Coordinates of C-alpha atoms and ligand atoms in Angstrom, one line a residue:
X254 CA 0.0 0.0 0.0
X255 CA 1.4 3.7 -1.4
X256 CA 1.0 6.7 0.7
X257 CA 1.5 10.2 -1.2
X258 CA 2.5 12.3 2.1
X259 CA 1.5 15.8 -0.1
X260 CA -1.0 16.4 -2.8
X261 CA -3.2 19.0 -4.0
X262 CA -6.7 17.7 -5.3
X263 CA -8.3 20.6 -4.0
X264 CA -6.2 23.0 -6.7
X265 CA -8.2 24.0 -9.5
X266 CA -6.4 22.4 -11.7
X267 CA -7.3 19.2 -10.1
X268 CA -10.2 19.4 -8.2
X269 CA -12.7 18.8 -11.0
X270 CA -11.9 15.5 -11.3
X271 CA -11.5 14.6 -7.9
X272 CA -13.0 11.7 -8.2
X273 CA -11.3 10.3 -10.7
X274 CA -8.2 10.8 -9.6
X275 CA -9.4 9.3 -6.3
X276 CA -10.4 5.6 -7.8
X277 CA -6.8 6.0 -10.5
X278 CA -4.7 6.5 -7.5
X279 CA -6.5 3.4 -5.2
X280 CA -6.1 1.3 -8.7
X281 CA -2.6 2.5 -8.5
X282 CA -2.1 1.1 -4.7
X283 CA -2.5 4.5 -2.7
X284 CA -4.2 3.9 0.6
X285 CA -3.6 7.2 2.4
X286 CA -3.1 10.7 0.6
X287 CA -2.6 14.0 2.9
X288 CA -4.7 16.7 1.0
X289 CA -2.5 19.9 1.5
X290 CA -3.9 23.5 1.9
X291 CA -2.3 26.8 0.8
X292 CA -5.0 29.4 1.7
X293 CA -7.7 29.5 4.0
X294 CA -9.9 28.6 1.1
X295 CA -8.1 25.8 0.1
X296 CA -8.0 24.8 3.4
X297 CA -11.3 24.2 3.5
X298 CA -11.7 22.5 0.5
X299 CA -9.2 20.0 1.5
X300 CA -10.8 19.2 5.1
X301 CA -14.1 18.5 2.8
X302 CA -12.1 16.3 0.5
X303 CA -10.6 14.6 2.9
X304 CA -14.6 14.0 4.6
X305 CA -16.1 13.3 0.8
X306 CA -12.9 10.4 0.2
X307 CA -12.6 8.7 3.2
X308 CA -12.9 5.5 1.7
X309 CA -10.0 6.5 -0.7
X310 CA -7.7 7.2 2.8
X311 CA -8.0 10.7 2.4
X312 CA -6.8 13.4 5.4
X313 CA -6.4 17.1 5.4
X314 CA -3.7 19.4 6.2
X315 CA -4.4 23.2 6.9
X316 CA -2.8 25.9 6.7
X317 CA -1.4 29.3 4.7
X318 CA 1.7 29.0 2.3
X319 CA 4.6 31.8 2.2
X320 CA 2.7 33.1 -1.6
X321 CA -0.3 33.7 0.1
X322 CA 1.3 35.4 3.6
X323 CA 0.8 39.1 2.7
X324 CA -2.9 38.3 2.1
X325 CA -3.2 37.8 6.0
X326 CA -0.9 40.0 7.6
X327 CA 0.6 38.3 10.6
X328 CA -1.9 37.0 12.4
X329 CA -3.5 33.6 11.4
X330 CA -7.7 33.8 10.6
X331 CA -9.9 32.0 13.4
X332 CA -11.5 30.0 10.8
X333 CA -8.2 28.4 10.0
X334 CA -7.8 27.6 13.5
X335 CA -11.0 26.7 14.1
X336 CA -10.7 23.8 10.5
X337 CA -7.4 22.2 12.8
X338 CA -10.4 21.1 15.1
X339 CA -11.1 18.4 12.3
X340 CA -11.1 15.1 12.9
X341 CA -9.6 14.7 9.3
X342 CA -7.4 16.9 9.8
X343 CA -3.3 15.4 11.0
X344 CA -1.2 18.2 10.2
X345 CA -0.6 22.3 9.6
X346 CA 0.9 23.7 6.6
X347 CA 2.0 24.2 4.3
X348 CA 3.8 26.8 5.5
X349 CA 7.6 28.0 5.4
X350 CA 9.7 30.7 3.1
X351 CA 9.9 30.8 -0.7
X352 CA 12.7 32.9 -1.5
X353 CA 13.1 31.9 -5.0
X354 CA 9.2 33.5 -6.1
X355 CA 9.4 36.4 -3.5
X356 CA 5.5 36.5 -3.9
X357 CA 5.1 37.7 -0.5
X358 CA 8.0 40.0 1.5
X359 CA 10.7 38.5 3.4
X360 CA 9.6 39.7 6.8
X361 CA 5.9 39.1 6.6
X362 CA 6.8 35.3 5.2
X363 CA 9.4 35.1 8.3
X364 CA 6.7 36.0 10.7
X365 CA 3.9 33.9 9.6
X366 CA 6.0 31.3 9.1
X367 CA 6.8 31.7 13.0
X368 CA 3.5 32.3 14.0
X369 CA 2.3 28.8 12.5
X370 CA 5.0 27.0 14.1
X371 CA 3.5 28.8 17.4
X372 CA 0.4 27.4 16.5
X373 CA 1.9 24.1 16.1
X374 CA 3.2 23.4 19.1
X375 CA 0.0 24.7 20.7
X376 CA -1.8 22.1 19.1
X377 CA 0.6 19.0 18.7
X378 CA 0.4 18.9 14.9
X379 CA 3.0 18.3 13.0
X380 CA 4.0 20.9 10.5
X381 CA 4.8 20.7 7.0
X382 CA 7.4 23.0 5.6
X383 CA 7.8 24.6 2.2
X384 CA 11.2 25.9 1.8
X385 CA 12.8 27.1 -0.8
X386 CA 16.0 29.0 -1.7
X387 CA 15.6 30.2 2.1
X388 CA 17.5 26.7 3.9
X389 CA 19.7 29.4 6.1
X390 CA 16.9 31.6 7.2
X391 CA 14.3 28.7 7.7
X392 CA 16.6 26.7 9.7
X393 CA 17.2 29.9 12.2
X394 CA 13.4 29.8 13.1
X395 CA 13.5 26.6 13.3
X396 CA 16.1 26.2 15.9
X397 CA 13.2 27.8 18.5
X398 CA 10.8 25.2 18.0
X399 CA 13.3 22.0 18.4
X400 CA 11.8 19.4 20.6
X401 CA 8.5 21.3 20.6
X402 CA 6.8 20.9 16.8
X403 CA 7.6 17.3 14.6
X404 CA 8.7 18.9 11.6
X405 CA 7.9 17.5 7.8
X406 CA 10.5 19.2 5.8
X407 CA 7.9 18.8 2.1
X408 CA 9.7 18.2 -1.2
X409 CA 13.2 18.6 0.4
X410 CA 15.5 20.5 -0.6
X411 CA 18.4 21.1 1.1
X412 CA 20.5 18.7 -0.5
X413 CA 23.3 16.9 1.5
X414 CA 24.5 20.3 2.8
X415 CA 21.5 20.4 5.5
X416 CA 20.3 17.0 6.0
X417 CA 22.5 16.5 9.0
X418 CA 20.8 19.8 10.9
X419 CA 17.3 18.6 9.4
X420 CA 17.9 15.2 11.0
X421 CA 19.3 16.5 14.6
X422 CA 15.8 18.6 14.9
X423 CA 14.1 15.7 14.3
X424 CA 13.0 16.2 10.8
X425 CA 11.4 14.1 8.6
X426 CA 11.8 14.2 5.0
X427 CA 9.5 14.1 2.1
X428 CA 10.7 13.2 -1.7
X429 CA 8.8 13.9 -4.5
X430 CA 8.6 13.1 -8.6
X431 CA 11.9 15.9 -8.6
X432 CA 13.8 12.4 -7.3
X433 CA 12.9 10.8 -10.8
X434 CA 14.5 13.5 -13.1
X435 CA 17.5 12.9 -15.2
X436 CA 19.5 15.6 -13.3
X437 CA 19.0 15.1 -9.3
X438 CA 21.6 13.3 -8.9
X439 CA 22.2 15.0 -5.5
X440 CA 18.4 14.2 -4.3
X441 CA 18.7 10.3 -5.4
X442 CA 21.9 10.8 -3.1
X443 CA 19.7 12.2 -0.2
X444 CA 17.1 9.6 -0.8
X445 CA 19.8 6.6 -0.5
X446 CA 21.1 8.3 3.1
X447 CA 18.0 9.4 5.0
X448 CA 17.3 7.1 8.2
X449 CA 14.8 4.5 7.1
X450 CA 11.9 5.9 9.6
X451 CA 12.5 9.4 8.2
X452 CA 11.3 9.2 5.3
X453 CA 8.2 10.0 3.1
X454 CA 7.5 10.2 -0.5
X455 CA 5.0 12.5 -2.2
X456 CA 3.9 13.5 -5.4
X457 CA 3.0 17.5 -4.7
X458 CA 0.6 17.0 -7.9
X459 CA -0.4 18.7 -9.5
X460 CA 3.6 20.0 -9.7
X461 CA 6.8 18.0 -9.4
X462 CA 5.7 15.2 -12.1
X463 CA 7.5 12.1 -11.8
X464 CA 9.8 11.5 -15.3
X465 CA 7.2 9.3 -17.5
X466 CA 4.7 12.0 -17.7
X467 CA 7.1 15.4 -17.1
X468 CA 4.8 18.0 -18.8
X469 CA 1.6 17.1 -17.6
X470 CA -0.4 17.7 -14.5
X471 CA 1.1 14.9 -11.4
X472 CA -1.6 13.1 -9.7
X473 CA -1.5 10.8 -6.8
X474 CA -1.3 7.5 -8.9
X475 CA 2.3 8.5 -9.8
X476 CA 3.5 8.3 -6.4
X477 CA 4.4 4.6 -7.3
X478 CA 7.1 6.3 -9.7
X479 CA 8.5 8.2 -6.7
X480 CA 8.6 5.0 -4.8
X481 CA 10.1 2.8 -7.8
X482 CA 13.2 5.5 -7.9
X483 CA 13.8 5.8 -4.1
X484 CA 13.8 2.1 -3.8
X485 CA 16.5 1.6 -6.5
X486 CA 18.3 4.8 -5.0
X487 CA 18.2 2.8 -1.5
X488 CA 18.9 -0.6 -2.6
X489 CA 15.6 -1.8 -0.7
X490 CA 12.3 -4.0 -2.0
X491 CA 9.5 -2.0 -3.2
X492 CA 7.5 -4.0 -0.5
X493 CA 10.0 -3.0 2.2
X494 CA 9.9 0.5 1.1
X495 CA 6.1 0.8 1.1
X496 CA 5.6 -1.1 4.6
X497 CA 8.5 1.6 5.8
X498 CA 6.9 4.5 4.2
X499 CA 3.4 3.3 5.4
X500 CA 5.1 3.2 9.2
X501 CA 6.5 6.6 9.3
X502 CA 3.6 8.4 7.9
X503 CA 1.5 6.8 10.8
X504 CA 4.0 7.6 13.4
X505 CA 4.1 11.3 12.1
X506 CA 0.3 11.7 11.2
X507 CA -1.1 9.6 13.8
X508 CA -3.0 7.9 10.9
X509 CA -4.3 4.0 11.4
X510 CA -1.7 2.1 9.4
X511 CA -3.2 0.9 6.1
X512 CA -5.1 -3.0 7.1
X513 CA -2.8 -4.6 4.9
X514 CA 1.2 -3.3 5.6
Ligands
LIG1549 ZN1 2.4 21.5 -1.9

């Protein structure tokens, strides 16, 4: 049994054929998908995702990406708090910096980033962290909340350089279809050296899409390209890899482990 640890079926690019994208993925072996929210709007339409596909193993996360950060200010909206209340819903995010699109400024990124971690820890959910081009900075806020938020470092990318930091705070790390492309050499590298029981895999669809089908919208049925890849990189069974996978994203999500890992 697959999990895909980060998707977006609630994107408009997606979400109009939810459904059919829900039975492709559970033909494809998927038996637990976390649907990820960027807004407050998209929040909320992947808490009732993960209510309208609970037979597909679907869950929510909630939660306002560093694009949409100057749209809020710094303070997080009460409804998005209140949605954390959910029983579907296992973890916050995503949140984080994204220094490479700048689509919201530095400070007010830096700030809500912090402000979710708070909000975290509060609540015991994990948190789920886009970051990218911003390792240094991310990793400085960070350092506050060691020991106090379980941290899902999404679509990782911090290369070998960080892993060792990313590890001692207890991180966990997700790999997506980016691990299947000709040139990420370094990431196949990560992928062979993470600690078994900190790892997850991902597809991010509809972005990242795993080599076969670069060029068109990812969904969570190519997961099982991710997982091909990162059991070659790591010289494991795909059966070994999916019962480890399926393990760790219980642990972290507090999930029931799928009936038949
Ligand atoms: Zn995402």
């Amino acid at each position: 049994m697959l999990i895909d640890s980060h998707c977006h079926p609630n994107s408009k690019e997606l979400r109009q054929d939810a459904g059919g994208l829900m039975k492709r993925a559970q033909a494809a072996g998927v038996g637990r998908m976390l649907i990820v929210g960027c807004d407050l709007e998209d929040s909320a339409e992947a808490v009732a995702m993960a209510h309208r596909f609970v037979e597909y193993g679907a869950y929510a996360a909630v939660g306002i990406h560093p694009h949409e950060a100057a749209r809020y200010g710094e303070s997080l909206p009460q409804p998005l708090m209140d949605l954390a209340g959910d029983g579907r819903v296992v973890a916050l995010g995503e949140m984080g910096l994204d220094y490479y699109y700048d689509l919201s400024p530095r400070d007010v990124q830096q700030k809500f980033f912090a402000a979710q971690l708070e909000w975290a820890a509060r609540t015991g959910l994990p948190a789920i962290l886009h970051i990218r081009d911003a390792m240094p900075d991310a990793l400085s806020i960070l350092r506050d909340f060691k020991d106090k938020v379980r941290l899902l470092f999404h679509c990782y990318g911090g290369g070998l350089e960080y892993l060792d930091e990313v590890l001692d705070m207890g991180g966990f790390c997700a790999l997506g279809g980016a691990v299947t492309w000709k040139r990420s050499d370094e990431l196949r590298e990560v992928a062979a050296r993470l600690p078994a029981d900190r790892l997850l895999l991902e597809t991010d669809c509809p972005y990242m899409t795993p080599a076969p089908f670069r060029g068109k919208p990812n969904e969570p049925a190519y997961v099982r390209y991710v997982y091909e890849t990162v059991a070659t990189a790591r010289s494991v069974s795909s059966e070994e890899l999916a019962a480890q996978v399926a393990r760790n994203a219980a642990n972290l999500f507090g999930w029931e482990e799928c009936p038949d890992v």
